[in-house]
Every structure is written in C-alpha cells, then in structure tokens.
mmCIF file of C-alpha atoms in Angstrom:
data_model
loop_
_atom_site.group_PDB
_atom_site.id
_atom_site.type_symbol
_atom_site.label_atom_id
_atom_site.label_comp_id
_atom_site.label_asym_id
_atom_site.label_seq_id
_atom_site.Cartn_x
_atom_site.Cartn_y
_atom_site.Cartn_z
ATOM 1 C CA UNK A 678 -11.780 -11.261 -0.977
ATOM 2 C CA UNK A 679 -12.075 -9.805 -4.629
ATOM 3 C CA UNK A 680 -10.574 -6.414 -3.837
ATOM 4 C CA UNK A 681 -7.168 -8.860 -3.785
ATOM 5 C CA UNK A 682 -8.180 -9.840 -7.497
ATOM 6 C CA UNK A 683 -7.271 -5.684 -8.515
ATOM 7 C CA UNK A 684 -3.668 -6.040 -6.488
ATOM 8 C CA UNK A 685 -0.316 -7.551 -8.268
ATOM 9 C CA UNK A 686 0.242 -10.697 -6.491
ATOM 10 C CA UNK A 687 4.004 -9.887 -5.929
ATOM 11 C CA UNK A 688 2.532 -6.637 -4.339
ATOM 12 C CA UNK A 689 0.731 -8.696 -2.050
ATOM 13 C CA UNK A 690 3.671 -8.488 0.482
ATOM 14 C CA UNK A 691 3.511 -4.896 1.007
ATOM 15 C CA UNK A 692 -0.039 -5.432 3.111
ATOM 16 C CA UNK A 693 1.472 -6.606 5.820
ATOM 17 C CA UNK A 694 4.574 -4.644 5.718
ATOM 18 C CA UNK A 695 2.285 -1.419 5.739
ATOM 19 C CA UNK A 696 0.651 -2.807 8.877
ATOM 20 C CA UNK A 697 3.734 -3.501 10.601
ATOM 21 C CA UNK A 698 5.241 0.151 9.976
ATOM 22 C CA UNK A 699 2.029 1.215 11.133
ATOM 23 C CA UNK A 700 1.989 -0.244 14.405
ATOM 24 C CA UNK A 701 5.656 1.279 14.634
ATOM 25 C CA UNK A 702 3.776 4.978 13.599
ATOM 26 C CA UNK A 703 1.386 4.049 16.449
ATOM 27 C CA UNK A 704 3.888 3.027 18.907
ATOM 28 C CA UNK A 705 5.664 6.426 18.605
ATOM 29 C CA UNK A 706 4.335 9.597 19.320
ATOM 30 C CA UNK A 707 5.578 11.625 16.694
ATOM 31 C CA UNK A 708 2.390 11.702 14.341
ATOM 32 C CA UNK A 709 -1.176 11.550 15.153
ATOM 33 C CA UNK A 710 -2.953 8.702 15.218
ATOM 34 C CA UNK A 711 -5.413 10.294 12.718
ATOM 35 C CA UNK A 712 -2.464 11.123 10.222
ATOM 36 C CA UNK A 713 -1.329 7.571 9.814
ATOM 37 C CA UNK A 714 -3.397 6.282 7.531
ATOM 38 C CA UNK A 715 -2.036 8.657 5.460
ATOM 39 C CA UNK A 716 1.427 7.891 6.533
ATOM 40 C CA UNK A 717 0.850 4.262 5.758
ATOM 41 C CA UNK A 718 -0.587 5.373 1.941
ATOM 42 C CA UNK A 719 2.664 7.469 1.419
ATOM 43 C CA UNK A 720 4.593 4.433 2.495
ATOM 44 C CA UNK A 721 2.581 2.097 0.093
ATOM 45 C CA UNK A 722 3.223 4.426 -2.718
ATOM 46 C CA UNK A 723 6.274 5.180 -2.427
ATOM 47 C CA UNK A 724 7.414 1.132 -1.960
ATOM 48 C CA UNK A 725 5.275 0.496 -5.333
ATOM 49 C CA UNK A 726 6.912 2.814 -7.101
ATOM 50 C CA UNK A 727 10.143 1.539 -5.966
ATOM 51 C CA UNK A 728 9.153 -2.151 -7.024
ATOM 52 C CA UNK A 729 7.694 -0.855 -10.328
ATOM 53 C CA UNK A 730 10.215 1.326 -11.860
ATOM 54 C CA UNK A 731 12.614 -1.822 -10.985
ATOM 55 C CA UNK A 732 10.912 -4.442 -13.107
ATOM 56 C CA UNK A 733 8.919 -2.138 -15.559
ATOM 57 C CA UNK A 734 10.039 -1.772 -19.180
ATOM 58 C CA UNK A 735 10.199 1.863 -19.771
ATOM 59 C CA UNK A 736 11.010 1.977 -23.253
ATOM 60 C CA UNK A 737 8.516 5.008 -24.451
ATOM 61 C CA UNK A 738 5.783 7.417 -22.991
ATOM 62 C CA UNK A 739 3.343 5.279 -22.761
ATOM 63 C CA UNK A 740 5.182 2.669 -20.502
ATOM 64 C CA UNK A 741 6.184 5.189 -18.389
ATOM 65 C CA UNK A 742 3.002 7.017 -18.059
ATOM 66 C CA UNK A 743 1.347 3.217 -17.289
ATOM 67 C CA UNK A 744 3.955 2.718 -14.435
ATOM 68 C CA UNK A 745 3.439 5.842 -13.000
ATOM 69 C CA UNK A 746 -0.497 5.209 -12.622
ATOM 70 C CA UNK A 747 0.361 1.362 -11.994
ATOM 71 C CA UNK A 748 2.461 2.231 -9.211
ATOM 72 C CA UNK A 749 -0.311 4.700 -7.525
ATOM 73 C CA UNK A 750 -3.343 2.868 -7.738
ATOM 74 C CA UNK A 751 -1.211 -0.338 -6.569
ATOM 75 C CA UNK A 752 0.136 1.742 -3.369
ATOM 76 C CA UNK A 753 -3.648 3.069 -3.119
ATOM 77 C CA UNK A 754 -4.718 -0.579 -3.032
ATOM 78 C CA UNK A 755 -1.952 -1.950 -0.611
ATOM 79 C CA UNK A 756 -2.044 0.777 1.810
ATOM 80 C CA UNK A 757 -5.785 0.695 1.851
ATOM 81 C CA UNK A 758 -6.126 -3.126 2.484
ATOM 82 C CA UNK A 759 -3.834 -2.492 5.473
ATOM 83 C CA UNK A 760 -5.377 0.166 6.972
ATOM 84 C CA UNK A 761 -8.584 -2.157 6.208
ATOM 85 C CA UNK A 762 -6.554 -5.280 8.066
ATOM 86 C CA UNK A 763 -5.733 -3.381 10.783
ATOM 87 C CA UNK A 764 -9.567 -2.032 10.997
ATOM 88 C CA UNK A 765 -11.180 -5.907 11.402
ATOM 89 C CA UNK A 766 -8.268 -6.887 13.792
ATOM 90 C CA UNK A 767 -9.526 -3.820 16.410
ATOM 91 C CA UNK A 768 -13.081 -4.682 15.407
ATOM 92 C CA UNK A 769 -12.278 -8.684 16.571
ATOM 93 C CA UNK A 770 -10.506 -7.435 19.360
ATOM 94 C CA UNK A 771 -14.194 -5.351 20.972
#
C-alpha cells in the first residue's frame, strides 16, 4: 500500500485504534453514523498531536510551525486509512 509510505511508522498504531473507537461511536447512539468519520478524524488529530508535541524538538518557529502541520496531515492520514479499513472490511463482508 504506498499511501502507508506518507504515514510515520510509529503512527502506524493509531489505524487501528481509530477503527476500534469507531466501532465504539457506532455501537452507541449518540452521533450519527454519517458524523463519525469525522469523529474518527478529530480523534486522529488530536492523538497525533499528542504524540508529536511529546517527541518533537520545539526549539524555534519553524519547529513548531512543522509540528503543527506534521501532526495534521499525520491525523488526516491515520484517520483516513481507518475510515478506508473499515470501508474494505464492509465491502468483504457483501
């Protein structure tokens, strides 16, 4: 899969720690069904910002303004190939 070549290895994890809170989202019926995808992005955002600002070096501007957009396009990436994950497994599943 290349799309995994553009995610941080040790980011990896979060794909199928997304999916797992999503199910959870699913299983409740507190938020539509059409909303979590959305859910699952603010989830995969927030959790790489988390791991970023706890390893980065953030020494000047420019380091901080390169975690910021590392830690947005990486929970962009993660929660996308989750929501993507969970799309094949119902496709399988037909």
């Amino acid at each position: 899969m290349d799309f995994l070549e553009y995610i941080k290895p040790e980011l990896l994890i979060l794909i199928p720690v997304l999916y797992v809170i999503g199910l959870g989202i699913k299983k409740t019926t507190l938020i539509a069904d059409k909303l979590i995808p959305l859910v699952i992005g603010a989830f995969g955002i927030l959790l790489s910002i988390i791991y970023v600002l706890a390893t980065a070096h953030l020494h000047s501007f420019q380091t901080i303004t390169m975690a910021i957009f590392t830690a947005l396009t990486q929970g962009i990436l993660v929660s996308g190939a989750s929501v993507y994950a969970n799309q094949i497994f119902k496709q399988l599943q037909s």
